[in-house]
Coordinates of C-alpha atoms in Angstrom, one line a residue:
X1 CA 33.5 23.5 33.4
X2 CA 33.4 23.7 37.2
X3 CA 34.3 20.2 38.5
X4 CA 33.3 21.0 42.0
X5 CA 29.6 21.5 41.1
X6 CA 29.3 19.5 38.0
X7 CA 28.7 15.8 38.8
X8 CA 29.5 14.6 35.2
X9 CA 32.7 16.6 35.1
X10 CA 33.7 15.0 38.4
X11 CA 33.3 11.6 36.7
X12 CA 35.4 12.7 33.7
X13 CA 38.0 13.8 36.2
X14 CA 38.1 10.3 37.6
X15 CA 38.7 8.9 34.1
X16 CA 41.5 11.4 33.5
X17 CA 43.1 10.7 36.8
X18 CA 43.1 6.9 36.1
X19 CA 45.0 7.4 32.9
X20 CA 47.4 9.9 34.4
X21 CA 48.2 7.5 37.3
X22 CA 48.2 4.1 35.5
X23 CA 49.2 4.8 31.9
X24 CA 51.1 8.1 31.3
X25 CA 54.1 7.3 33.6
X26 CA 54.8 4.0 32.0
X27 CA 56.4 4.3 28.6
X28 CA 56.2 0.6 27.8
X29 CA 52.4 0.5 27.8
X30 CA 51.2 0.4 24.2
X31 CA 47.7 -1.0 24.4
X32 CA 45.2 0.4 26.9
X33 CA 41.8 -1.0 27.4
X34 CA 39.0 0.8 29.2
X35 CA 36.5 -1.7 30.6
X36 CA 33.1 0.0 30.6
X37 CA 29.4 -0.5 30.9
X38 CA 27.6 0.2 27.6
X39 CA 25.6 2.9 29.2
X40 CA 28.8 4.8 30.1
X41 CA 30.0 5.1 26.4
X42 CA 28.7 8.7 26.1
X43 CA 30.7 9.7 29.2
X44 CA 33.9 8.3 27.7
X45 CA 33.1 10.1 24.4
X46 CA 33.0 13.3 26.5
X47 CA 36.4 12.4 28.0
X48 CA 37.9 11.9 24.5
X49 CA 36.3 15.2 23.2
X50 CA 37.8 17.1 26.2
X51 CA 41.2 15.5 25.7
X52 CA 41.1 16.4 22.0
X53 CA 40.6 20.1 22.9
X54 CA 42.9 22.6 24.6
X55 CA 41.2 21.8 27.9
X56 CA 42.6 18.2 28.1
X57 CA 44.7 17.2 31.1
X58 CA 46.4 13.9 30.2
X59 CA 50.0 14.4 29.0
X60 CA 49.5 12.1 26.0
X61 CA 48.2 13.4 22.6
X62 CA 45.0 11.5 21.7
X63 CA 43.8 11.2 18.1
X64 CA 40.2 10.0 18.1
X65 CA 38.7 7.9 15.2
X66 CA 35.1 6.7 15.1
X67 CA 35.7 4.5 12.0
X68 CA 33.3 1.5 12.0
X69 CA 34.9 -1.9 12.2
X70 CA 33.8 -4.1 9.3
X71 CA 36.7 -6.4 8.5
X72 CA 40.2 -7.1 10.0
X73 CA 41.7 -7.0 6.5
X74 CA 40.2 -3.6 5.6
X75 CA 40.3 -1.8 8.9
X76 CA 43.8 -0.3 8.8
X77 CA 43.1 1.1 5.4
X78 CA 39.9 2.6 6.6
X79 CA 41.6 4.2 9.6
X80 CA 44.4 5.7 7.4
X81 CA 41.8 7.1 5.0
X82 CA 39.8 8.7 7.9
X83 CA 43.0 10.0 9.6
X84 CA 44.0 11.8 6.4
X85 CA 40.5 13.1 5.7
X86 CA 40.1 14.4 9.3
X87 CA 43.6 16.0 9.2
X88 CA 42.7 17.8 5.9
X89 CA 39.4 19.0 7.3
X90 CA 40.7 20.2 10.7
X91 CA 40.4 23.9 10.1
X92 CA 42.2 24.9 13.3
X93 CA 45.2 22.7 12.6
X94 CA 45.4 23.8 9.0
X95 CA 45.2 27.4 10.0
X96 CA 48.0 26.9 12.5
X97 CA 50.1 25.2 9.9
X98 CA 49.5 28.0 7.4
X99 CA 50.5 30.6 10.0
X100 CA 53.6 28.6 11.0
X101 CA 52.5 28.3 14.6
X102 CA 52.3 24.5 14.2
X103 CA 55.0 22.5 12.4
X104 CA 54.3 18.8 11.6
X105 CA 57.2 17.4 9.6
X106 CA 55.4 14.3 8.3
X107 CA 54.8 13.5 4.7
X108 CA 51.0 13.4 4.4
X109 CA 51.2 13.1 0.6
X110 CA 53.3 10.0 0.9
X111 CA 50.6 8.2 2.9
X112 CA 47.9 9.5 0.6
X113 CA 49.7 8.0 -2.4
X114 CA 50.4 4.7 -0.7
X115 CA 46.7 4.5 0.2
X116 CA 45.8 4.3 -3.5
X117 CA 47.9 1.2 -4.1
X118 CA 46.5 -2.4 -4.0
X119 CA 49.7 -4.3 -3.2
X120 CA 50.3 -2.6 0.2
X121 CA 50.3 -4.1 3.7
X122 CA 48.0 -1.5 5.2
X123 CA 48.6 -2.7 8.8
X124 CA 52.3 -1.9 8.4
X125 CA 51.4 1.4 6.7
X126 CA 49.2 2.4 9.6
X127 CA 52.0 1.7 12.0
X128 CA 54.4 3.7 9.8
X129 CA 51.9 6.6 9.8
X130 CA 51.6 6.6 13.6
X131 CA 55.3 6.5 14.1
X132 CA 55.9 9.3 11.5
X133 CA 53.2 11.5 13.0
X134 CA 54.5 11.0 16.6
X135 CA 58.0 12.0 15.6
X136 CA 56.7 15.2 14.0
X137 CA 55.0 16.4 17.2
X138 CA 56.3 19.7 18.6
X139 CA 57.2 17.7 21.7
X140 CA 58.6 14.4 20.5
X141 CA 58.7 13.2 24.1
X142 CA 54.9 13.0 24.2
X143 CA 53.0 9.8 23.5
X144 CA 50.6 9.6 20.6
X145 CA 47.4 7.7 21.4
X146 CA 45.2 6.3 18.6
X147 CA 41.9 6.3 20.4
X148 CA 39.3 4.0 18.8
X149 CA 35.6 4.3 19.5
X150 CA 34.0 2.6 16.4
X151 CA 30.4 3.5 15.5
X152 CA 29.8 -0.2 15.0
X153 CA 31.8 -3.4 15.4
X154 CA 30.6 -6.2 13.1
X155 CA 32.6 -8.9 14.9
X156 CA 34.4 -8.5 18.2
X157 CA 36.4 -11.6 17.5
X158 CA 37.6 -10.2 14.1
X159 CA 38.3 -6.8 15.8
X160 CA 40.4 -8.6 18.4
X161 CA 42.3 -10.4 15.6
X162 CA 43.0 -7.0 13.9
X163 CA 44.5 -5.7 17.2
X164 CA 46.5 -8.9 17.6
X165 CA 48.0 -8.3 14.1
X166 CA 49.1 -4.8 14.9
X167 CA 50.6 -5.7 18.3
X168 CA 52.4 -8.7 16.7
X169 CA 54.0 -6.4 14.1
X170 CA 54.9 -3.9 16.9
X171 CA 53.8 -0.4 17.5
X172 CA 56.4 2.4 17.2
X173 CA 58.0 3.9 20.3
X174 CA 55.8 6.4 22.1
X175 CA 52.7 5.3 20.3
X176 CA 49.7 3.7 22.2
X177 CA 46.4 2.2 21.2
X178 CA 43.3 3.1 23.3
X179 CA 40.3 0.8 22.9
X180 CA 37.1 0.1 24.8
X181 CA 35.7 -3.2 26.0
X182 CA 32.3 -4.0 27.7
X183 CA 31.4 -5.6 31.0
X184 CA 30.6 -8.4 31.4
X185 CA 31.6 -9.7 27.9
X186 CA 35.3 -8.7 28.2
X187 CA 35.8 -9.4 24.5
X188 CA 39.4 -8.4 24.4
X189 CA 40.7 -10.2 27.5
X190 CA 42.8 -12.6 25.4
X191 CA 44.7 -9.6 24.0
X192 CA 45.4 -8.4 27.5
X193 CA 46.7 -11.8 28.5
X194 CA 48.8 -12.4 25.4
X195 CA 50.5 -9.0 25.5
X196 CA 50.5 -8.5 29.2
X197 CA 54.0 -6.9 29.1
X198 CA 52.7 -3.9 27.0
X199 CA 49.0 -4.0 27.8
X200 CA 47.0 -2.5 30.6
X201 CA 43.3 -2.7 31.4
X202 CA 41.5 0.2 33.2
X203 CA 38.3 0.0 35.2
X204 CA 36.8 3.0 37.0
X205 CA 34.0 2.7 39.5
X206 CA 31.7 5.5 38.1
X207 CA 28.4 6.4 39.8
X208 CA 26.7 7.6 36.6
X209 CA 23.2 7.0 37.9
X210 CA 24.0 9.2 40.9
X211 CA 25.5 11.9 38.8
X212 CA 22.5 11.9 36.4
X213 CA 20.1 12.1 39.3
X214 CA 22.0 15.1 40.8
X215 CA 21.8 16.9 37.5
X216 CA 18.2 16.0 36.9
X217 CA 17.1 17.3 40.3
X218 CA 19.3 20.5 40.2
X219 CA 17.4 23.7 40.2
X220 CA 14.3 25.1 41.8
X221 CA 12.3 22.1 43.3
X222 CA 9.1 24.1 42.5
X223 CA 9.9 24.3 38.8
X224 CA 7.6 21.9 36.9
X225 CA 10.5 20.8 34.7
X226 CA 12.5 19.7 37.7
X227 CA 9.5 18.0 39.2
X228 CA 8.8 16.1 36.0
X229 CA 12.5 15.0 35.8
X230 CA 12.0 13.6 39.3
X231 CA 8.9 11.7 38.1
X232 CA 10.8 10.2 35.2
X233 CA 13.6 9.0 37.5
X234 CA 11.2 7.5 40.0
X235 CA 9.2 5.8 37.2
X236 CA 12.4 4.3 36.0
X237 CA 13.5 3.1 39.4
X238 CA 10.0 1.6 40.0
X239 CA 10.2 -0.3 36.7
X240 CA 13.6 -1.7 37.5
X241 CA 12.3 -2.8 40.9
X242 CA 9.2 -4.3 39.3
X243 CA 7.0 -2.0 41.5
X244 CA 3.9 -1.4 39.3
X245 CA 1.9 0.4 41.9
X246 CA 4.7 2.9 42.5
X247 CA 5.2 3.4 38.8
X248 CA 1.5 4.3 38.3
X249 CA 1.8 6.8 41.2
X250 CA 4.7 8.6 39.7
X251 CA 3.3 8.4 36.2
X252 CA 0.0 10.1 37.3
X253 CA 2.1 12.7 39.1
X254 CA 4.0 13.4 35.9
X255 CA 0.8 13.9 34.0
X256 CA -0.5 16.2 36.7
X257 CA 2.7 18.3 36.9
X258 CA 3.0 18.8 33.1
X259 CA -0.7 19.5 32.6
X260 CA -0.5 22.5 34.9
X261 CA 2.2 24.0 32.7
X262 CA -0.1 24.3 29.7
X263 CA 2.8 23.2 27.5
X264 CA 1.5 20.6 24.9
X265 CA 5.0 19.2 24.3
X266 CA 5.7 18.5 28.0
X267 CA 2.2 17.1 28.5
X268 CA 2.4 14.8 25.5
X269 CA 5.9 13.7 26.6
X270 CA 4.6 12.8 30.0
X271 CA 2.1 10.4 28.4
X272 CA 4.7 8.7 26.1
X273 CA 7.2 8.3 29.0
X274 CA 4.6 6.8 31.3
X275 CA 3.4 4.5 28.5
X276 CA 7.0 3.5 27.7
X277 CA 7.6 2.4 31.3
X278 CA 4.5 0.2 31.3
X279 CA 5.9 -2.0 28.5
X280 CA 7.7 -3.8 31.3
X281 CA 4.4 -4.9 32.7
X282 CA 2.6 -5.5 29.3
X283 CA -0.3 -3.2 30.3
X284 CA -1.2 -2.7 26.7
X285 CA -4.8 -1.3 27.3
X286 CA -3.3 1.5 29.4
X287 CA -0.4 2.0 27.1
X288 CA -2.6 2.4 24.0
X289 CA -4.9 4.9 25.9
X290 CA -1.9 7.0 27.0
X291 CA -0.4 7.0 23.5
X292 CA -3.7 8.0 21.9
X293 CA -4.0 10.9 24.3
X294 CA -0.3 11.8 23.6
X295 CA -1.1 11.8 19.9
X296 CA -4.1 14.1 20.3
X297 CA -2.2 16.5 22.6
X298 CA 0.8 16.7 20.3
X299 CA -1.4 17.3 17.2
X300 CA -3.2 20.1 19.1
X301 CA 0.2 21.7 19.8
X302 CA 1.3 21.3 16.1
X303 CA -2.0 22.9 14.8
X304 CA -1.4 25.9 17.1
X305 CA 2.1 26.4 15.6
X306 CA 4.2 24.6 18.3
X307 CA 7.1 23.1 16.4
X308 CA 8.6 21.5 19.5
X309 CA 6.0 18.7 19.4
X310 CA 7.3 17.2 16.2
X311 CA 9.8 14.8 17.9
X312 CA 7.1 13.8 20.4
X313 CA 4.7 13.0 17.5
X314 CA 7.3 10.8 15.8
X315 CA 8.1 9.0 19.1
X316 CA 4.4 8.4 19.8
X317 CA 3.9 6.7 16.4
X318 CA 6.9 4.5 17.2
X319 CA 5.6 3.6 20.6
X320 CA 2.1 2.9 19.1
X321 CA 3.7 0.6 16.5
X322 CA 5.8 -1.2 19.2
X323 CA 2.7 -1.8 21.3
X324 CA 0.8 -3.4 18.4
X325 CA 3.9 -5.5 17.6
X326 CA 3.9 -6.8 21.1
X327 CA 0.2 -7.6 20.8
X328 CA 1.0 -9.6 17.6
X329 CA -0.9 -7.1 15.5
X330 CA 1.9 -7.1 12.9
X331 CA 0.1 -5.5 10.0
X332 CA -1.2 -2.6 12.1
X333 CA 2.3 -2.2 13.6
X334 CA 3.8 -2.0 10.1
X335 CA 1.2 0.6 9.0
X336 CA 2.0 2.7 12.1
X337 CA 5.7 2.6 11.3
X338 CA 4.9 3.7 7.8
X339 CA 2.8 6.6 9.1
X340 CA 5.8 7.5 11.3
X341 CA 8.0 7.5 8.2
X342 CA 5.6 9.7 6.2
X343 CA 5.4 12.1 9.1
X344 CA 9.2 12.3 9.4
X345 CA 9.4 13.1 5.6
X346 CA 6.9 15.9 6.1
X347 CA 9.1 17.2 9.0
X348 CA 12.3 16.8 6.8
X349 CA 13.7 14.2 9.2
X350 CA 15.0 11.9 6.5
X351 CA 17.1 9.5 8.6
X352 CA 14.1 8.8 10.9
X353 CA 12.0 8.2 7.8
X354 CA 14.2 5.6 6.3
X355 CA 14.7 3.8 9.7
X356 CA 10.9 3.7 10.2
X357 CA 10.4 2.3 6.7
X358 CA 13.1 -0.3 7.3
X359 CA 11.5 -1.3 10.6
X360 CA 8.1 -1.6 8.9
X361 CA 9.2 -3.9 6.0
X362 CA 11.4 -6.0 8.3
X363 CA 8.5 -6.6 10.6
X364 CA 6.0 -7.5 7.9
X365 CA 8.3 -9.6 5.7
X366 CA 7.0 -13.0 6.8
X367 CA 3.4 -11.9 7.2
X368 CA 2.5 -10.2 3.9
X369 CA 4.9 -10.5 0.9
X370 CA 3.1 -8.0 -1.3
X371 CA 3.0 -5.4 1.4
X372 CA 6.6 -6.1 2.2
X373 CA 7.7 -5.4 -1.4
X374 CA 5.6 -2.3 -1.5
X375 CA 7.2 -0.8 1.6
X376 CA 10.7 -1.7 0.4
X377 CA 10.2 0.0 -2.9
X378 CA 8.7 3.1 -1.2
X379 CA 11.7 3.3 1.2
X380 CA 14.2 2.9 -1.7
X381 CA 12.5 5.4 -3.9
X382 CA 12.5 7.9 -1.1
X383 CA 16.1 7.2 -0.4
X384 CA 17.0 8.0 -4.0
X385 CA 15.9 11.6 -3.4
X386 CA 18.4 12.3 -0.6
X387 CA 21.8 14.0 -1.0
X388 CA 25.0 11.9 -0.9
X389 CA 25.8 13.5 2.5
X390 CA 22.4 12.4 3.9
X391 CA 22.8 8.9 2.5
X392 CA 26.2 8.3 4.0
X393 CA 24.7 7.9 7.5
X394 CA 21.5 6.2 6.4
X395 CA 20.5 2.5 6.1
X396 CA 20.1 3.0 2.3
X397 CA 22.5 0.2 1.5
X398 CA 20.5 -2.5 3.4
X399 CA 17.3 -1.1 1.8
X400 CA 18.8 -1.3 -1.6
X401 CA 20.0 -4.8 -1.0
X402 CA 16.5 -5.9 0.0
X403 CA 14.9 -4.1 -3.0
X404 CA 17.5 -5.7 -5.3
X405 CA 16.6 -9.2 -4.1
X406 CA 12.9 -8.5 -4.9
X407 CA 13.2 -6.8 -8.3
X408 CA 13.4 -7.9 -11.9
X409 CA 16.6 -7.6 -13.9
X410 CA 15.8 -4.1 -15.3
X411 CA 15.3 -2.6 -11.8
X412 CA 18.3 -4.5 -10.4
X413 CA 20.5 -2.8 -13.0
X414 CA 19.2 0.6 -11.9
X415 CA 19.9 -0.2 -8.3
X416 CA 23.4 -1.4 -9.1
X417 CA 24.1 1.8 -11.0
X418 CA 22.8 4.0 -8.1
X419 CA 24.7 2.0 -5.4
X420 CA 27.9 1.7 -7.4
X421 CA 28.0 5.5 -7.7
X422 CA 27.3 5.9 -4.0
X423 CA 29.6 3.2 -2.8
X424 CA 31.5 1.0 -5.3
X425 CA 30.8 -1.9 -7.7
X426 CA 31.2 -4.4 -4.8
X427 CA 28.5 -2.8 -2.7
X428 CA 26.4 -6.0 -2.5
X429 CA 29.3 -8.2 -1.4
X430 CA 30.3 -5.7 1.3
X431 CA 26.7 -5.5 2.7
X432 CA 26.2 -9.2 2.6
X433 CA 29.4 -9.7 4.5
X434 CA 28.3 -7.1 7.1
X435 CA 25.0 -8.8 7.6
X436 CA 26.7 -12.2 8.0
X437 CA 29.2 -10.8 10.5
X438 CA 26.3 -9.2 12.4
X439 CA 24.4 -12.5 12.5
X440 CA 27.5 -14.3 13.7
X441 CA 28.3 -11.8 16.5
X442 CA 24.6 -11.9 17.7
X443 CA 24.5 -15.7 17.8
X444 CA 28.0 -16.0 19.4

């Protein structure tokens, strides 16, 4: 990666340098908080991926876990489980251990056995694991950094309490915790204040918009793809500045540029992007016309064998449904989301299908009870056909919970059996708690 010519790599270098200057030299720092804008999360993910590879530049050893935060009483156990699973599945590390080129003198089996017990303080066990692993590093002078970037956080307050518990117990020597907080909420500022002697907050002024624009406009200015990227950027800027006239000018230019290419996927995309920008101005007549044209163009592409139009077709149905929803045509919107789901099934895009079904039945729940039950059942029945691997990252649990609440005793027993095998016997309690935590965090 050439930092001199890669704008995003230059931003990652700024992040690396911030850590090297403000964290690495100070052995007493055990809790490091990056304060970021939500839209910068992918950039920091890139930083963590780079530092987890042989191309990293910070002197610390980061171990990255994406474990979702659900409950302060369960999180340490979930982290230990994911740590052990990831270690076992890391083919590169396992190969190095097998060859003897990497020696880690920590007792993995001990932590695996402790994990199975019920009467264990898992917060203390996590701290013990971190200390044990750090002492087993080839260079025991290096700091181990547990870098946490959860997929979801059910309750920032509960997450903060979990961190407070760990810091109160005390992290081992040469072990740090790296976490991420958002501007302007600053959820974890109380932790910073309470543990100011061992805590440090980091804020880097990153021009992500500028870097994105440089990348988008790199290449031959006569290339239609580069020209369309410019149109998208300018449409976005026009929408932010509430300049409707300018948005239409760049939208029409985007249609003109992509039509000349003869590429159905690009031409259909130009219509959906243009329509999407107009949601800010509630121009639903124009939006619906653009989306109908996008649908026609994408279907023409698919009938001629162009597989690249499939994602555009799915996106167009989603936009059409959203437009009808905004216009209070709820039943039409739900039908369109169902059409999107059925199309996703035909394309073997199973996650998108379940999400579309879930959106449809959530939308129509208060409008049409019988249609709501019908869509819930359809979503659940489709979900049952998926593999356990596919279901792990799907919303099947919430769909099952909804179906359970609407079903008779015989069907409920079947749902319980299915979900108990997929999760555990307490699946309903876990999901209800998640939903309650989510409602609490949204209303806070």
